[in-house]
Amino acid sequence: MTPDTPSEAALPAVSVIVPAYNAASTIARQLEALSRQRVDVEWEVIVSDNGSTDRTADIARSWAGRLPLRVVDASARRGPSSARNAGAAAAHAPLLAFCDADDAVADDWLAHLLPTLEANDVVVTCARIESPFSTTERPLFDLVTTLRMPFLPELPFGSSSRLAVSAEAFRRVGRFDESLRTGEDVDLSWRLQLSGYRLHECRDALIDHHHRSGFIATVRQYAGYQRGRRELQHRYAQVIDEFNAARGTAPDPDWEAGVVNAAQPTVDAPSSRMGRVVAYLRDPDERRQFARRVMQSGRLRAARSLGLFLGRIVGRIDSSQQQVPASLARTYIDRERPFVRRPTS
């Protein structure tokens, strides 16, 4: 037993893994949020530093007295998948919960997550995203849990920023694929389900999600998303074909949205969008806030659209990667989706 390995009696119940790269300006907010967690079990926080050149690691270590925290060196290979895998490799707990350095978990996040994760191998927690229609006086949020790709809607996925999994299941399916720069969370979620694990939602475990606000940063982010999506379509081509054949029709267009959304006002507010707009227009301060948010939202929508367009036309797909075999899809359909029947010859 090494000095860093706790005794069996003192093993933590869950390891919270926070990958970080040059997150000096944001990580304190997340660590402060984690310090407010109150659970009746041992647990640990692992900050997985992916070769930061700023003060990320020093800031994280300064929280060691207020959190059961370790900082691990994950600089051997760059990328969020590598950082998460390095954190998982250093974890002492049988349960792993991933969150990001630029978000902030709610005070009762872990208290809600743990019972669900103890009963299920894979859990997707809930992102709380401030709505464009929110103002200081009338805060409003959208809630997002599992997501779906329109070309394979039968397999939901959880964002790596709010995904929790048993360490056994994580190791069994091969961890995050470090060759993927984006879409690694989709890939892991799909491999888990095709291997027999089910995704469960925990909507009470909330994470305040940070949206990138810069135009160029958003373009780059969504171009990466689109490239990752193209890579997934190649790798899962046989699986997609098997589901298309079993379904007998194109995916339901209703899946295209791909997000489970719900409005969550934090104060008494009109339920309809138009009702909120009318309420904002009555007050000069709210009217100004609302106008700024609408303009910002429009800029970000334009940046996302441009990023998705660039991601479709720029960047090569690594066709040398082995494709996921169709047999996994057939087994999944027979086991989990008896209402989806393959045509008989």
Coordinates of C-alpha atoms in Angstrom, one line a residue:
M1 CA 0.0 0.0 0.0
T2 CA 1.5 3.3 -1.1
P3 CA 1.3 6.4 1.2
D4 CA -1.2 8.0 -1.2
T5 CA -3.5 4.9 -1.0
P6 CA -6.0 5.1 1.9
S7 CA -6.8 2.0 3.9
E8 CA -9.7 -0.1 2.8
A9 CA -11.8 1.2 5.7
A10 CA -11.2 4.8 4.7
L11 CA -11.8 4.3 0.9
P12 CA -14.0 7.1 -0.4
A13 CA -17.4 6.3 -1.8
V14 CA -17.1 8.5 -4.8
S15 CA -14.3 10.3 -6.6
V16 CA -15.2 13.7 -8.2
I17 CA -12.9 14.2 -11.2
V18 CA -12.4 17.8 -12.5
P19 CA -10.2 18.0 -15.6
A20 CA -8.5 21.3 -16.0
Y21 CA -6.4 23.2 -18.5
N22 CA -5.5 26.8 -17.9
A23 CA -8.6 27.2 -15.7
A24 CA -7.1 29.7 -13.2
S25 CA -9.9 32.1 -13.8
T26 CA -12.8 29.7 -13.2
I27 CA -11.7 26.7 -11.1
A28 CA -12.1 28.4 -7.7
R29 CA -15.8 28.8 -8.4
Q30 CA -16.2 25.1 -9.0
L31 CA -14.1 24.1 -5.9
E32 CA -16.0 26.5 -3.7
A33 CA -19.2 24.9 -4.9
L34 CA -17.8 21.5 -4.2
S35 CA -16.8 22.6 -0.7
R36 CA -20.4 23.2 0.1
Q37 CA -21.4 19.6 -0.5
R38 CA -22.7 17.8 2.6
V39 CA -22.8 14.0 2.5
D40 CA -22.4 11.4 5.2
V41 CA -19.7 9.4 3.4
E42 CA -16.0 9.7 2.6
W43 CA -15.4 11.2 -0.8
E44 CA -12.6 12.9 -2.7
V45 CA -12.0 15.5 -5.4
I46 CA -9.3 14.9 -8.0
V47 CA -8.2 17.9 -10.1
S48 CA -6.6 16.4 -13.2
D49 CA -4.2 19.1 -14.5
N50 CA -3.7 18.7 -18.3
G51 CA -0.4 20.6 -18.5
S52 CA -1.7 24.1 -17.5
T53 CA 0.7 27.0 -18.0
D54 CA -1.2 29.3 -15.6
R55 CA -1.8 29.0 -11.8
T56 CA -4.5 26.3 -12.2
A57 CA -2.7 23.7 -10.1
D58 CA -1.6 26.2 -7.4
I59 CA -5.1 27.5 -7.0
A60 CA -6.5 24.0 -6.8
R61 CA -4.0 22.9 -4.1
S62 CA -4.9 26.0 -2.0
W63 CA -8.3 24.3 -1.5
A64 CA -6.8 21.1 0.0
G65 CA -7.6 22.3 3.5
R66 CA -11.3 22.8 2.7
L67 CA -11.8 19.8 0.5
P68 CA -10.6 16.1 0.4
L69 CA -8.6 17.2 -2.7
R70 CA -5.7 15.9 -4.7
V71 CA -4.1 17.4 -7.8
V72 CA -2.7 14.9 -10.3
D73 CA -0.4 15.5 -13.2
A74 CA -2.3 14.7 -16.5
S75 CA 0.1 16.4 -18.8
A76 CA 1.5 13.3 -20.6
R77 CA -1.1 13.7 -23.3
R78 CA -3.2 16.7 -24.0
G79 CA -7.0 16.6 -24.3
P80 CA -10.0 16.4 -22.0
S81 CA -10.3 12.7 -22.5
S82 CA -6.8 12.1 -21.4
A83 CA -7.3 14.4 -18.4
R84 CA -10.4 12.5 -17.3
N85 CA -8.8 9.1 -17.8
A86 CA -5.8 10.2 -15.7
G87 CA -8.1 11.4 -13.0
A88 CA -10.0 8.1 -13.1
A89 CA -6.8 6.1 -12.9
A90 CA -5.8 8.0 -9.7
A91 CA -9.3 7.6 -8.1
H92 CA -9.7 5.5 -5.0
A93 CA -13.5 5.2 -5.1
P94 CA -15.7 2.6 -6.8
L95 CA -17.8 5.5 -8.2
L96 CA -16.7 8.3 -10.5
A97 CA -18.4 11.6 -11.1
F98 CA -17.1 14.0 -13.7
C99 CA -17.6 17.8 -13.8
D100 CA -15.9 20.7 -15.4
A101 CA -13.6 23.4 -14.1
D102 CA -15.7 26.2 -15.5
D103 CA -19.1 25.1 -14.1
A104 CA -20.4 25.1 -10.6
V105 CA -22.4 22.2 -8.9
A106 CA -25.4 23.0 -6.8
D107 CA -25.0 22.7 -3.0
D108 CA -26.9 19.5 -2.9
W109 CA -25.5 18.0 -6.1
L110 CA -23.6 15.2 -4.5
A111 CA -26.4 14.4 -2.0
H112 CA -28.9 13.9 -4.9
L113 CA -26.4 12.1 -7.1
L114 CA -25.0 9.5 -4.7
P115 CA -28.2 7.5 -4.0
T116 CA -28.9 7.2 -7.8
L117 CA -25.3 6.3 -8.7
E118 CA -25.2 3.7 -5.9
A119 CA -28.2 2.0 -7.5
N120 CA -27.2 2.5 -11.2
D121 CA -24.0 2.1 -13.1
V122 CA -24.4 5.2 -15.3
V123 CA -26.1 8.5 -14.3
V124 CA -26.5 11.7 -16.2
T125 CA -27.0 14.8 -13.9
C126 CA -28.7 18.0 -14.9
A127 CA -27.3 21.2 -16.4
R128 CA -29.0 24.4 -15.4
I129 CA -28.4 26.9 -18.2
E130 CA -29.5 30.5 -17.9
S131 CA -32.1 31.3 -20.5
P132 CA -31.7 34.2 -22.9
F133 CA -35.1 35.4 -21.5
S134 CA -33.7 35.7 -18.0
T135 CA -33.1 39.0 -16.2
T136 CA -31.8 39.8 -12.7
E137 CA -35.3 40.4 -11.5
R138 CA -36.8 37.4 -13.2
P139 CA -34.2 34.6 -13.4
L140 CA -35.1 31.8 -15.7
F141 CA -33.2 28.6 -16.6
D142 CA -33.4 25.7 -19.0
L143 CA -32.7 22.3 -17.6
V144 CA -30.8 19.8 -19.8
T145 CA -30.2 16.1 -19.0
T146 CA -29.6 13.5 -21.7
L147 CA -29.0 14.4 -25.3
R148 CA -29.5 12.5 -28.6
M149 CA -27.9 12.5 -32.0
P150 CA -30.5 12.7 -34.8
F151 CA -28.9 9.9 -36.7
L152 CA -29.0 7.4 -33.8
P153 CA -31.8 8.7 -31.5
E154 CA -32.3 5.3 -29.7
L155 CA -29.0 5.8 -27.8
P156 CA -29.0 8.8 -25.6
F157 CA -25.8 10.2 -24.2
G158 CA -24.6 12.3 -21.3
S159 CA -22.2 15.2 -21.5
S160 CA -18.9 14.5 -19.9
S161 CA -19.4 17.7 -17.8
R162 CA -22.2 16.0 -15.8
L163 CA -21.6 12.2 -16.3
A164 CA -21.2 9.7 -13.4
V165 CA -20.3 6.0 -13.8
S166 CA -19.2 3.1 -11.7
A167 CA -15.4 2.6 -12.0
E168 CA -16.0 -1.1 -13.0
A169 CA -18.2 -0.1 -15.9
F170 CA -15.8 2.6 -16.9
R171 CA -12.9 0.3 -17.0
R172 CA -14.8 -2.5 -18.7
V173 CA -15.7 -0.5 -21.8
G174 CA -12.3 1.0 -22.1
R175 CA -12.6 4.5 -20.6
F176 CA -12.8 7.7 -22.7
D177 CA -11.3 7.4 -26.2
E178 CA -8.3 9.7 -26.2
S179 CA -8.1 9.8 -30.0
L180 CA -11.4 11.8 -30.0
R181 CA -11.0 15.5 -29.4
T182 CA -14.8 16.0 -29.2
G183 CA -17.7 13.5 -29.0
E184 CA -15.8 11.4 -26.6
D185 CA -18.7 11.5 -24.1
V186 CA -21.2 10.4 -26.9
D187 CA -18.8 7.5 -27.7
L188 CA -18.5 6.4 -24.1
S189 CA -22.2 6.6 -23.5
W190 CA -22.9 4.5 -26.6
R191 CA -20.3 1.9 -25.7
L192 CA -21.7 1.6 -22.2
Q193 CA -25.2 1.0 -23.5
L194 CA -24.1 -1.4 -26.3
S195 CA -22.3 -3.3 -23.5
G196 CA -25.5 -3.7 -21.5
Y197 CA -25.5 -0.7 -19.2
R198 CA -28.4 1.7 -19.0
L199 CA -28.3 5.5 -18.7
H200 CA -30.3 6.9 -15.8
E201 CA -31.1 10.6 -15.2
C202 CA -30.8 12.4 -11.9
R203 CA -32.6 15.7 -12.6
D204 CA -32.3 16.9 -9.0
A205 CA -28.5 16.9 -9.2
L206 CA -28.0 20.3 -10.7
I207 CA -24.9 21.9 -12.3
D208 CA -24.8 25.5 -13.3
H209 CA -23.4 25.3 -16.8
H210 CA -21.0 28.0 -18.1
H211 CA -21.6 29.0 -21.7
R212 CA -18.8 30.4 -23.8
S213 CA -19.7 33.9 -24.8
G214 CA -17.0 34.9 -27.2
F215 CA -17.9 34.7 -30.9
I216 CA -14.6 33.1 -32.1
A217 CA -14.4 30.7 -29.1
T218 CA -18.0 29.6 -29.9
V219 CA -17.2 29.1 -33.6
R220 CA -14.3 26.9 -32.7
Q221 CA -16.3 25.0 -30.1
Y222 CA -19.1 24.1 -32.5
A223 CA -16.7 23.4 -35.4
G224 CA -15.2 20.8 -33.1
Y225 CA -18.6 19.4 -32.2
Q226 CA -19.4 19.0 -35.9
R227 CA -16.1 17.3 -36.6
G228 CA -16.7 14.9 -33.7
R229 CA -20.2 14.2 -35.0
R230 CA -18.7 13.3 -38.4
E231 CA -16.2 11.0 -36.8
L232 CA -18.9 9.3 -34.8
Q233 CA -21.0 8.8 -37.9
H234 CA -18.0 7.0 -39.5
R235 CA -17.1 4.9 -36.5
Y236 CA -20.7 3.8 -35.8
A237 CA -21.8 3.5 -39.5
Q238 CA -22.6 -0.3 -39.1
V239 CA -24.5 0.4 -35.9
I240 CA -26.5 3.2 -37.5
D241 CA -27.3 1.0 -40.5
E242 CA -28.5 -1.8 -38.2
F243 CA -30.8 0.6 -36.3
N244 CA -32.1 2.0 -39.5
A245 CA -32.9 -1.4 -40.8
A246 CA -34.6 -2.4 -37.5
R247 CA -36.6 0.8 -37.4
G248 CA -37.7 0.4 -41.0
T249 CA -38.0 4.2 -41.3
A250 CA -35.9 7.3 -41.0
P251 CA -35.5 8.6 -37.4
D252 CA -38.4 10.5 -36.0
P253 CA -37.8 14.2 -36.8
D254 CA -38.9 15.1 -33.3
W255 CA -35.5 13.6 -32.1
E256 CA -33.7 16.4 -34.1
A257 CA -33.8 18.7 -31.1
G258 CA -31.9 16.2 -29.1
V259 CA -32.3 18.0 -25.8
V260 CA -34.6 17.4 -22.8
N261 CA -35.5 20.9 -21.8
A262 CA -37.7 22.4 -19.1
A263 CA -38.2 26.0 -18.1
Q264 CA -37.3 26.6 -14.4
P265 CA -38.2 30.1 -13.1
T266 CA -36.5 30.9 -9.8
V267 CA -39.1 33.6 -9.0
D268 CA -42.7 34.0 -9.9
A269 CA -42.8 34.7 -13.6
P270 CA -45.3 34.3 -16.5
S271 CA -45.1 30.8 -17.9
S272 CA -45.3 31.7 -21.6
R273 CA -42.4 33.2 -23.5
M274 CA -44.6 36.0 -24.8
G275 CA -45.8 36.7 -21.3
R276 CA -42.3 37.1 -20.0
V277 CA -41.4 39.4 -22.9
V278 CA -44.4 41.6 -22.1
A279 CA -43.4 41.7 -18.4
Y280 CA -39.8 42.7 -19.3
L281 CA -40.9 45.5 -21.5
R282 CA -42.9 47.1 -18.7
D283 CA -39.7 47.9 -16.7
P284 CA -36.9 50.0 -18.2
D285 CA -34.1 48.1 -16.4
E286 CA -35.4 44.7 -17.4
R287 CA -36.1 46.0 -20.9
R288 CA -32.4 46.9 -21.3
Q289 CA -31.2 43.6 -19.8
F290 CA -33.5 41.7 -22.1
A291 CA -32.4 43.6 -25.2
R292 CA -28.7 42.9 -24.4
R293 CA -29.5 39.2 -23.8
V294 CA -31.4 38.9 -27.1
M295 CA -28.5 40.6 -29.0
Q296 CA -26.0 38.3 -27.3
S297 CA -28.1 35.2 -28.0
G298 CA -28.4 36.2 -31.6
R299 CA -24.6 36.6 -31.9
L300 CA -24.0 33.2 -30.3
R301 CA -26.6 31.5 -32.6
A302 CA -24.8 32.9 -35.6
A303 CA -21.4 31.7 -34.2
R304 CA -22.8 28.2 -33.6
S305 CA -24.2 28.0 -37.1
L306 CA -20.9 29.2 -38.6
G307 CA -19.0 26.7 -36.5
L308 CA -21.3 23.8 -37.5
F309 CA -20.9 24.8 -41.2
L310 CA -17.1 25.0 -40.9
G311 CA -17.0 21.7 -39.1
R312 CA -18.8 20.0 -42.0
I313 CA -16.3 21.1 -44.6
V314 CA -13.0 21.3 -42.7
G315 CA -11.0 18.5 -41.1
R316 CA -10.4 15.0 -42.2
I317 CA -12.1 11.9 -40.7
D318 CA -9.7 9.2 -39.5
S319 CA -11.0 6.4 -41.6
S320 CA -8.4 4.0 -40.2
Q321 CA -10.2 3.8 -36.9
Q322 CA -12.0 0.4 -36.5
Q323 CA -15.8 0.6 -36.8
V324 CA -18.0 -0.6 -34.1
P325 CA -19.5 -3.9 -35.3
A326 CA -23.1 -4.3 -36.2
S327 CA -23.4 -7.3 -33.9
L328 CA -23.4 -5.1 -30.9
A329 CA -26.4 -3.2 -32.3
R330 CA -28.3 -6.4 -33.0
T331 CA -27.7 -7.7 -29.5
Y332 CA -28.8 -4.3 -28.0
I333 CA -32.0 -4.3 -30.1
D334 CA -32.9 -7.8 -29.1
R335 CA -32.1 -7.1 -25.4
E336 CA -33.4 -3.6 -24.8
R337 CA -35.7 -2.6 -27.7
P338 CA -38.1 -5.5 -28.3
F339 CA -40.5 -3.0 -30.0
V340 CA -37.9 -2.3 -32.6
R341 CA -37.9 -5.3 -34.9
R342 CA -35.6 -6.1 -37.7
P343 CA -37.2 -7.1 -40.9
T344 CA -37.3 -10.9 -41.5
S345 CA -35.9 -12.3 -44.7

